[in-house]
Coordinates of N, CA and C in Angstrom, one line a residue:
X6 N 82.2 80.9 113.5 CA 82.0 80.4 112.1 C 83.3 80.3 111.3
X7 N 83.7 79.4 110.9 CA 84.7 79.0 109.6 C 84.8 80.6 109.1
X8 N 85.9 81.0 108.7 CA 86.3 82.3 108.0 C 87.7 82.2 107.7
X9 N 87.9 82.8 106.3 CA 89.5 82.4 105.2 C 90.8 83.9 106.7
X10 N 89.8 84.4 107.6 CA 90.5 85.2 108.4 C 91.6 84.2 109.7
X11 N 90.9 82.9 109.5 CA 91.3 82.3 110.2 C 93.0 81.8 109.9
X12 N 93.2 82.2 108.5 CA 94.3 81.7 108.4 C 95.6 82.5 107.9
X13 N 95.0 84.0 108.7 CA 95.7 85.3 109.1 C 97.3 84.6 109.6
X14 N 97.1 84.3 110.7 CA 98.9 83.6 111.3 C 99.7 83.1 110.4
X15 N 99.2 82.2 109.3 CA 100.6 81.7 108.9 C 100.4 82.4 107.9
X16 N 99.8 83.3 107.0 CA 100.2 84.9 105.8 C 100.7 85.4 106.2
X17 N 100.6 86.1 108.2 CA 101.8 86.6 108.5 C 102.7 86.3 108.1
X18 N 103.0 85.0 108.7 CA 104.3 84.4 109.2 C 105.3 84.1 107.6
X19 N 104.5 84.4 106.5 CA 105.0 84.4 105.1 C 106.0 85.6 104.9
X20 N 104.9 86.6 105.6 CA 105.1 87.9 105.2 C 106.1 88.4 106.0
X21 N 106.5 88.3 107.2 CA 107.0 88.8 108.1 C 109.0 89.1 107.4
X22 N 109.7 88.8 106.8 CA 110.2 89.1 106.2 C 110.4 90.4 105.4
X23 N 109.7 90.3 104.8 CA 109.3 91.6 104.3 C 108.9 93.1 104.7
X24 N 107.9 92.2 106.0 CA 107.6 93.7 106.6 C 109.1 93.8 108.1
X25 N 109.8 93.0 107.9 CA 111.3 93.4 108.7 C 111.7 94.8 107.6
X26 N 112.2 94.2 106.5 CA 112.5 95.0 105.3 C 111.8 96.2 105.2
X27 N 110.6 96.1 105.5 CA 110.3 97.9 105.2 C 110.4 98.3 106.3
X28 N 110.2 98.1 107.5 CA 110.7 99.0 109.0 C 111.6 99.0 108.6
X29 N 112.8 98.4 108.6 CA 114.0 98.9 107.9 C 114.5 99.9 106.9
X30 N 113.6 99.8 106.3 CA 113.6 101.1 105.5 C 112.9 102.3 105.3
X31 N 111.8 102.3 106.9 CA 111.5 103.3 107.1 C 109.7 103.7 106.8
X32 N 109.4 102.2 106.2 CA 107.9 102.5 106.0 C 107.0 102.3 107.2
X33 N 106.2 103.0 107.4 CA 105.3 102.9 108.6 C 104.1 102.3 108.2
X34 N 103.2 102.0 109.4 CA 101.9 101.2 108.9 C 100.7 102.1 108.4
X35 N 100.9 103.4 109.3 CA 99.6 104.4 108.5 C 100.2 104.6 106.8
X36 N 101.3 104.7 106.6 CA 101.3 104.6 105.0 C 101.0 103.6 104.5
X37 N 101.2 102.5 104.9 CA 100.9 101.1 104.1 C 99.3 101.2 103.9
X38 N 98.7 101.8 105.3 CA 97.0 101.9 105.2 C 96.6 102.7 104.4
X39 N 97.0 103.7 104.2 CA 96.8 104.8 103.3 C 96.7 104.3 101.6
X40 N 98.1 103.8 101.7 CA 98.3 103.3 100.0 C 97.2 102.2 99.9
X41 N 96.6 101.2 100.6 CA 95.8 100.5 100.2 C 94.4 101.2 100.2
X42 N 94.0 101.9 100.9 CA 93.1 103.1 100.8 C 92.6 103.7 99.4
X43 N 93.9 104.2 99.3 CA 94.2 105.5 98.0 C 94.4 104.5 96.5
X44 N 94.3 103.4 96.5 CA 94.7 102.7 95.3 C 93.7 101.7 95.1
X45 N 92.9 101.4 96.0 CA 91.6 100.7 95.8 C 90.7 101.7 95.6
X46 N 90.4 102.8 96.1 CA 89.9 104.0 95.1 C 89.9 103.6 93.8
X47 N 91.2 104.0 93.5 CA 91.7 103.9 91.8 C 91.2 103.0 91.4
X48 N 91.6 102.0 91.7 CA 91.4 100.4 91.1 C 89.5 100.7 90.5
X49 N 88.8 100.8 91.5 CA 87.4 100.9 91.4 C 87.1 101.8 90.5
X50 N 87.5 103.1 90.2 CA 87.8 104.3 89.6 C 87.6 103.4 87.8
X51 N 88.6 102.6 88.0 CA 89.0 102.0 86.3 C 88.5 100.9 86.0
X52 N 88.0 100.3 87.0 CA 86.9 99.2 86.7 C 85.8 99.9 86.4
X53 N 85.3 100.5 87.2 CA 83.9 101.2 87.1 C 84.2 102.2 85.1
X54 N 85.2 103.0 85.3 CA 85.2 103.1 84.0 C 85.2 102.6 82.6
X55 N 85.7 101.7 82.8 CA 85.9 100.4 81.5 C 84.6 99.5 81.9
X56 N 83.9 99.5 82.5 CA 83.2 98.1 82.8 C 82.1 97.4 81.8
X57 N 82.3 98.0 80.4 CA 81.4 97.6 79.7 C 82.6 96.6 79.0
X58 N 83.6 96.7 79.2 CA 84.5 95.6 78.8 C 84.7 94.5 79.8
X59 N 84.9 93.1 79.9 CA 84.5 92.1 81.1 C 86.0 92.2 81.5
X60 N 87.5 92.4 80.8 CA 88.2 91.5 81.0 C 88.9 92.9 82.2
X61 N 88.4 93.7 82.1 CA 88.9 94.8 83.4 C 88.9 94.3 84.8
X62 N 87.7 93.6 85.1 CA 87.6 93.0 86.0 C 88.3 91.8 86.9
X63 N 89.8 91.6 85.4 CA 91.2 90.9 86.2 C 91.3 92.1 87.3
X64 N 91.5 93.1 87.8 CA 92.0 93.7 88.4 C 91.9 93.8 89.9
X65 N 90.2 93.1 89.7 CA 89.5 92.7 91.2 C 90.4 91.7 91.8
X66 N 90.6 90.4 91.7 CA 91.6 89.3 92.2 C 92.6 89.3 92.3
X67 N 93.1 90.2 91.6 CA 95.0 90.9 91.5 C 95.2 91.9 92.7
X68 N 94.1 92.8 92.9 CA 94.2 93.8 93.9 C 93.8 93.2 94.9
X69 N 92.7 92.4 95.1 CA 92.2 92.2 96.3 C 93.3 91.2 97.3
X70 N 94.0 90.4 96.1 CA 94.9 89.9 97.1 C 95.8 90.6 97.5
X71 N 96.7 91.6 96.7 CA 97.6 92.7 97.6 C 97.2 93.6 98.4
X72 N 95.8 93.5 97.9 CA 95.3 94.8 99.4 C 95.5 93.7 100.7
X73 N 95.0 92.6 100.7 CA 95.2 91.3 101.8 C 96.5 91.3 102.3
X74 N 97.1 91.1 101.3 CA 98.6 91.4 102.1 C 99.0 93.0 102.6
X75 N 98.6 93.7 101.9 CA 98.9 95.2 103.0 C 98.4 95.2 104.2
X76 N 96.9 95.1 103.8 CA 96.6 94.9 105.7 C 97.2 94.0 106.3
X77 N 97.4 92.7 106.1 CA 98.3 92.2 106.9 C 99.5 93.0 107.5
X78 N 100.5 93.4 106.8 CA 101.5 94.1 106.8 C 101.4 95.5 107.5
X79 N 100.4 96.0 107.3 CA 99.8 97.1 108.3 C 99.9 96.8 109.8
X80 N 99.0 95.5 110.1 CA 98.8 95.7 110.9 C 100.1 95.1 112.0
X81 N 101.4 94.5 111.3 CA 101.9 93.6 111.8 C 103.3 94.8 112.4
X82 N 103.4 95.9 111.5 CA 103.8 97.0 111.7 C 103.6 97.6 112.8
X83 N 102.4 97.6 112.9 CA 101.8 98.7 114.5 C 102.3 97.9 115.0
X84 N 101.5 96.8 115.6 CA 101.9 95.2 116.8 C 103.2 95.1 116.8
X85 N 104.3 95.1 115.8 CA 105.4 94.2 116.2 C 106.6 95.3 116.2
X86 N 106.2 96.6 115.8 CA 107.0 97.8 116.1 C 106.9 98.5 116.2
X87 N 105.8 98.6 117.4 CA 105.7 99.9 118.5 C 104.9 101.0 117.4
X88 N 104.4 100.8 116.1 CA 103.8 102.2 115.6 C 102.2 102.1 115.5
X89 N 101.6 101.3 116.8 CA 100.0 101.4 117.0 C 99.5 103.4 117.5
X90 N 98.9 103.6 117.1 CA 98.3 104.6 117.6 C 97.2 105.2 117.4
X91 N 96.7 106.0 117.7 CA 95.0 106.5 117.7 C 94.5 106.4 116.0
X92 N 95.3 107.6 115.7 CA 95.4 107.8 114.7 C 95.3 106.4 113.1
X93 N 96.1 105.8 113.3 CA 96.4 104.3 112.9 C 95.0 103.6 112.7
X94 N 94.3 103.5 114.5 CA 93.3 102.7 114.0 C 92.2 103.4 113.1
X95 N 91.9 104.7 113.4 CA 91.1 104.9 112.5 C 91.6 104.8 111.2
X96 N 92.6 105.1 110.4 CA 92.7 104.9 109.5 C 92.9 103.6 108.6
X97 N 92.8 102.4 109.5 CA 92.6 101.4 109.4 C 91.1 101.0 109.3
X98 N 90.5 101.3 110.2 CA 88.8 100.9 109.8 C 88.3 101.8 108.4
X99 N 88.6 103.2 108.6 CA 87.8 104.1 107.8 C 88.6 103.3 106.3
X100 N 90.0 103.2 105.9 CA 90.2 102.9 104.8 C 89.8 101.7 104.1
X101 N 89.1 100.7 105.5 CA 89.1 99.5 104.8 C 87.5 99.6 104.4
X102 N 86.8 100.4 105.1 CA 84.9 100.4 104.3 C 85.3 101.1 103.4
X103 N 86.5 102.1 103.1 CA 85.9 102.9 102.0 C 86.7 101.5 100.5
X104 N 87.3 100.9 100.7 CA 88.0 100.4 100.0 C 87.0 99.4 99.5
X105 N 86.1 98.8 100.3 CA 84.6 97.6 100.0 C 84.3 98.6 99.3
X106 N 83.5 99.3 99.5 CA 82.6 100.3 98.6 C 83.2 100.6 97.1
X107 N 84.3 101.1 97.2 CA 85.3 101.2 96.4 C 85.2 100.6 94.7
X108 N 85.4 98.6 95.8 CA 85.6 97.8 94.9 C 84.3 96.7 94.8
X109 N 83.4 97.3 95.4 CA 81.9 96.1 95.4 C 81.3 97.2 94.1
X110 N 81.2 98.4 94.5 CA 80.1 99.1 93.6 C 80.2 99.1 92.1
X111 N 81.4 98.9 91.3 CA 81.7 98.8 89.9 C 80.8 97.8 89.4
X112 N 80.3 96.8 90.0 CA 79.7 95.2 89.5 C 78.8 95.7 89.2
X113 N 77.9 96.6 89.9 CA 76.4 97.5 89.6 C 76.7 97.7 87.8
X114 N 77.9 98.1 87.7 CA 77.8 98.5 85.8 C 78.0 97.2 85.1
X115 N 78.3 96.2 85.5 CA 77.9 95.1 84.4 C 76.8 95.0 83.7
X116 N 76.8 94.7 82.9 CA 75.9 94.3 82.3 C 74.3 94.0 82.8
X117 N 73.4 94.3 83.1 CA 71.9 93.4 83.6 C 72.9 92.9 85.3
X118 N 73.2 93.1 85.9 CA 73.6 93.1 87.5 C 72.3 94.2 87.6
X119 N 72.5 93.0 88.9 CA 71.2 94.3 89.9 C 71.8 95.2 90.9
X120 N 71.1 96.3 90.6 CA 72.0 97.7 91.2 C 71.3 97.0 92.6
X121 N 70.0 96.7 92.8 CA 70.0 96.7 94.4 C 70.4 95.3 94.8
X122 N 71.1 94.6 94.5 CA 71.4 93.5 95.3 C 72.7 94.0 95.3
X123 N 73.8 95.1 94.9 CA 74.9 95.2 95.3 C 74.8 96.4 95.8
X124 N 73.8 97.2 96.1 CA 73.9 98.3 97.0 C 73.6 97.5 98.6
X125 N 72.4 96.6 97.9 CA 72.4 95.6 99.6 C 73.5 95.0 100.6
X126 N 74.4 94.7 99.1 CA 75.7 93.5 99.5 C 76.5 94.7 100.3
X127 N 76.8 95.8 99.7 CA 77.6 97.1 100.0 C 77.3 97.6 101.4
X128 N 76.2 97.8 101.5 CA 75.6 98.5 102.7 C 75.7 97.8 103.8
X129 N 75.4 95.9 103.7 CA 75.4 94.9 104.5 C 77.0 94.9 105.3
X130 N 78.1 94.9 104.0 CA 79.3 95.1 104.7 C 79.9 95.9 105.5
X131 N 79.5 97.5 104.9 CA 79.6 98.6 106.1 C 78.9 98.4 107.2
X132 N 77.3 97.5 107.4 CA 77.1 97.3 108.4 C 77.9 95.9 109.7
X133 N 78.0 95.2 108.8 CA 79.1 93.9 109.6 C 80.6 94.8 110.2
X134 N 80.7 95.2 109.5 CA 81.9 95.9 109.7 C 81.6 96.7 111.0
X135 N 81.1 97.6 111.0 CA 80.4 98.5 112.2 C 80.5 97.7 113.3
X136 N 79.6 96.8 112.8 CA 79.2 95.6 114.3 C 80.2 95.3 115.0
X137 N 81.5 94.9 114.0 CA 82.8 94.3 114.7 C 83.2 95.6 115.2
X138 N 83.5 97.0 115.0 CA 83.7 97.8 115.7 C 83.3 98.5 116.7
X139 N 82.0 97.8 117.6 CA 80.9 98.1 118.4 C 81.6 97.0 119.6
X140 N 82.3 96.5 119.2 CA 82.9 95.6 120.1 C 83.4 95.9 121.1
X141 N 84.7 96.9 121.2 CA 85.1 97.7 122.4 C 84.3 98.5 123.0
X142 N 83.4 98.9 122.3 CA 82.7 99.9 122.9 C 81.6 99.5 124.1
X143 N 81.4 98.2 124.1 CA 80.3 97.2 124.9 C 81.5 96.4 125.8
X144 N 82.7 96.5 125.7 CA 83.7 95.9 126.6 C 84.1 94.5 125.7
X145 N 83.6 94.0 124.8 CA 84.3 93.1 124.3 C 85.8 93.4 122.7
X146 N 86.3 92.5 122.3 CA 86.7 92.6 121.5 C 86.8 93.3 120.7
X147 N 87.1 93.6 119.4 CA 86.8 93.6 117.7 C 86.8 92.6 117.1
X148 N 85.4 92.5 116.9 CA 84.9 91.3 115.8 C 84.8 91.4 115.2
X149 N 85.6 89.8 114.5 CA 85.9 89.6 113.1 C 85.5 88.1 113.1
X150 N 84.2 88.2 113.5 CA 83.5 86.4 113.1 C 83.4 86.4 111.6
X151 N 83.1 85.5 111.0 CA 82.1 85.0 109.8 C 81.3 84.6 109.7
X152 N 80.5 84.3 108.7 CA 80.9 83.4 107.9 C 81.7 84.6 106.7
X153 N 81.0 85.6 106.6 CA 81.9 86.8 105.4 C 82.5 87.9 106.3
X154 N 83.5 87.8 106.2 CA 84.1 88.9 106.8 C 85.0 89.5 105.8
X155 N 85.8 90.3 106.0 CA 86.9 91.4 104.8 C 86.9 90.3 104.2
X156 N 88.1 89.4 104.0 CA 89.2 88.3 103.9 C 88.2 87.7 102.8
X157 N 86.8 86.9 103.2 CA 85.9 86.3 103.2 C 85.2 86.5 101.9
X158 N 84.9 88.5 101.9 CA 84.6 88.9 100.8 C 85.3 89.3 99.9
X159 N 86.7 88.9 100.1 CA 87.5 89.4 99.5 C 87.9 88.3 98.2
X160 N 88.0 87.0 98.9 CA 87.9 86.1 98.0 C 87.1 85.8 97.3
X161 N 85.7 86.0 97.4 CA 84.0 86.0 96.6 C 84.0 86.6 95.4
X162 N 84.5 87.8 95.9 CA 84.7 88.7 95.0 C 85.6 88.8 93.8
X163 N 86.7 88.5 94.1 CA 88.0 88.0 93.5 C 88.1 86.5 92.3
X164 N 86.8 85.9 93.2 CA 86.4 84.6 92.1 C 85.2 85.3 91.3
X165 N 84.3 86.0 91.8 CA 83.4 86.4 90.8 C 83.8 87.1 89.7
X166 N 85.1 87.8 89.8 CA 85.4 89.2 88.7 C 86.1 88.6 88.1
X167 N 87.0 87.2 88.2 CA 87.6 86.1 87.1 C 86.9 85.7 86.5
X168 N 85.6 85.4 87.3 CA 84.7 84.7 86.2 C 83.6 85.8 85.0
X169 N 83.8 86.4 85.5 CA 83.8 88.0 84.7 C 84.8 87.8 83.6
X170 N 85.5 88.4 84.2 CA 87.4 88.7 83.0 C 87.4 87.8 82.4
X171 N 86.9 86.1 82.7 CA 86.8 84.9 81.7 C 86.0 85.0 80.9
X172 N 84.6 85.4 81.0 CA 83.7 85.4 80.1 C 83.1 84.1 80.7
X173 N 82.8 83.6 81.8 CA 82.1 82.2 82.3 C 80.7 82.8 83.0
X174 N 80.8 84.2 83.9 CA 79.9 84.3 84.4 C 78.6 85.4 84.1
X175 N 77.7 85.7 83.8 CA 77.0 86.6 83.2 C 76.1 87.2 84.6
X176 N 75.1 87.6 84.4 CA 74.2 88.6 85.1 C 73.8 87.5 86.0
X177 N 72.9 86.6 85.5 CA 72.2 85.4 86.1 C 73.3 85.0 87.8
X178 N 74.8 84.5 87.6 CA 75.2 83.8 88.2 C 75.6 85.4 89.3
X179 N 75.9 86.5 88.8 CA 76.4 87.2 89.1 C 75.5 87.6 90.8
X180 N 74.3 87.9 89.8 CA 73.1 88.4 91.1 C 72.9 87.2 92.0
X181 N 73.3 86.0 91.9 CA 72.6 84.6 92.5 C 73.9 84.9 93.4
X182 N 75.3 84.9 93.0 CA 76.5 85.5 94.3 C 75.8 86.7 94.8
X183 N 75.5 87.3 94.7 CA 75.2 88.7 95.3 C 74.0 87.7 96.4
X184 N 72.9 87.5 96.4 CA 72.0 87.3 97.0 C 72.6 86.7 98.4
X185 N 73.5 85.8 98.0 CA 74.0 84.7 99.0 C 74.9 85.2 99.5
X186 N 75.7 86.4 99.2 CA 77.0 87.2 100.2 C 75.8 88.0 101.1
X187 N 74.9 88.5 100.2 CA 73.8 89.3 101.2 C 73.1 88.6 102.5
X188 N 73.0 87.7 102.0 CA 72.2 86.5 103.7 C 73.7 86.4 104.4
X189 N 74.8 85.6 103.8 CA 75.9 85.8 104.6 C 76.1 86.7 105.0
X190 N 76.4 87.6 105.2 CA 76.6 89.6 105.6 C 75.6 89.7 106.6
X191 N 74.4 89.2 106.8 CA 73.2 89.6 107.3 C 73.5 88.3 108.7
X192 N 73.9 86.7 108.3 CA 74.5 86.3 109.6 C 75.2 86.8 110.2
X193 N 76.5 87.2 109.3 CA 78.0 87.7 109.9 C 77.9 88.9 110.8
X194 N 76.6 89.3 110.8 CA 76.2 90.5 111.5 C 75.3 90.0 112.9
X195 N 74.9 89.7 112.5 CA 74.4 88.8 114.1 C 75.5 87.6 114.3
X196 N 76.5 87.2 114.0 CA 77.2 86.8 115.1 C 78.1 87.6 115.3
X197 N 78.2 88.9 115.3 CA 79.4 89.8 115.2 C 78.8 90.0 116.5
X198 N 77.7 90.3 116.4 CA 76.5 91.1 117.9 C 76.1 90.1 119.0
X199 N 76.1 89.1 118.5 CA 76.2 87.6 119.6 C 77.2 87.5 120.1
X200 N 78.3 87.0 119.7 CA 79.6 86.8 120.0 C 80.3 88.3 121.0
X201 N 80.0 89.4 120.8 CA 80.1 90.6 121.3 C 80.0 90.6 122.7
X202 N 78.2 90.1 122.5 CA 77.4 90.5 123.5 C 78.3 88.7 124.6
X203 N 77.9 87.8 124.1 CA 78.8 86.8 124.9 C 80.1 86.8 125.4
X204 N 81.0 87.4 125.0 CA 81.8 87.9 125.5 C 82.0 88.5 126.8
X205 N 81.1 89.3 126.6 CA 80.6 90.8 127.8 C 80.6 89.8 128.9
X206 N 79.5 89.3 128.4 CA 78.8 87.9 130.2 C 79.7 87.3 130.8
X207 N 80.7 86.9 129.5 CA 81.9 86.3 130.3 C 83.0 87.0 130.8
X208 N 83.2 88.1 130.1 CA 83.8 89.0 131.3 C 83.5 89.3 132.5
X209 N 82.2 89.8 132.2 CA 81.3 90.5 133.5 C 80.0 89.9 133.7
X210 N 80.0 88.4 134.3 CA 78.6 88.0 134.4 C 77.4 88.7 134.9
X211 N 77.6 89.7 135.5 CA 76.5 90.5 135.9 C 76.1 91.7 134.5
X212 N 77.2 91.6 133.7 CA 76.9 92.8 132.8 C 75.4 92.3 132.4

């Protein structure tokens, strides 16, 4: 399925400069993971606290793209200079659900938003997410299909909390996004588990 992950290679390829410059200077990729971790906390921390004011919610589309580029830069660190390790990946998966959670659950305080369609949306992601990490474990990949995946929701999100901070979008439009990342989440999770499982057969037609 079409996914905004698809166009991971050439952000690298933006980026890759930059992350020359911080191996050079000594930054590693578990800190890069960490700081995007430990500051999308925060971010969520200060939305969630202000959130009876709309225009807080600039902070969703401002962060979400720099968290984008950290992982990028994370991950481009392990791969392209030798600092992959055990340690690494988990701190890579675990930092990136805590970071959804993080920055999905504040929208619950807007105004008339429905607490359960973003505990659904929330829950739905920790579960896609999972799915893609169930991947090695069955002998295929880590999947990162779509139609919503991180990248995916990250942009959704990023347009919804502008139209927040603008003053264009209210409860009505808010929960009607929410419903429709929830069905999307809900495919992205069966093709995460299809795609998986297809994989497998083609590795190992007898599997």
């Amino acid at each position: 399925m079409p996914s905004i992950y698809q166009l991971k290679p050439a952000f690298q390829n933006l980026l890759r400069p930059m992350v020359q410059r911080l191996y050079n200077n000594g930054v590693t990729a578990n800190q890069v993971t960490l700081l995007a971790g430990v500051v999308s906390v925060l971010v969520g921390a200060v939305i969630a606290w202000f959130a009876s004011h709309p225009w807080i919610f600039v902070l969703v589309p401002v962060w979400m793209f720099l968290r984008m580029a950290l992982n990028a830069v994370d991950g481009m660190l392990a791969r392209e200079f030798g600092q992959q390790s055990h340690l690494g990946a988990y701190l890579n998966e675990l930092c990136d659900i805590i970071a959804d959670v993080a920055l999905i659950l504040p929208f619950a305080l807007f105004a008339d938003t429905s607490l359960l369609l973003v505990l659904l949306v929330t829950l739905l992601a920790l579960f896609s997410e999972y799915a893609g990490v169930l991947g090695p474990m069955v002998g295929a990949s880590r999947r990162y299909d779509g139609p919503m995946g991180k990248s995916d929701r990250a942009f959704v999100f990023g347009v919804l909390a502008t139209g927040i901070a603008l003053g264009w979008l209210g409860a009505f439009w808010i929960n009607g996004v929410m419903a429709v990342v929830a069905a999307l989440l809900v495919y992205t999770l069966v093709n995460r588990v299809r795609h998986g499982l297809g994989q497998v057969k083609e590795n190992a037609p007898s599997a």
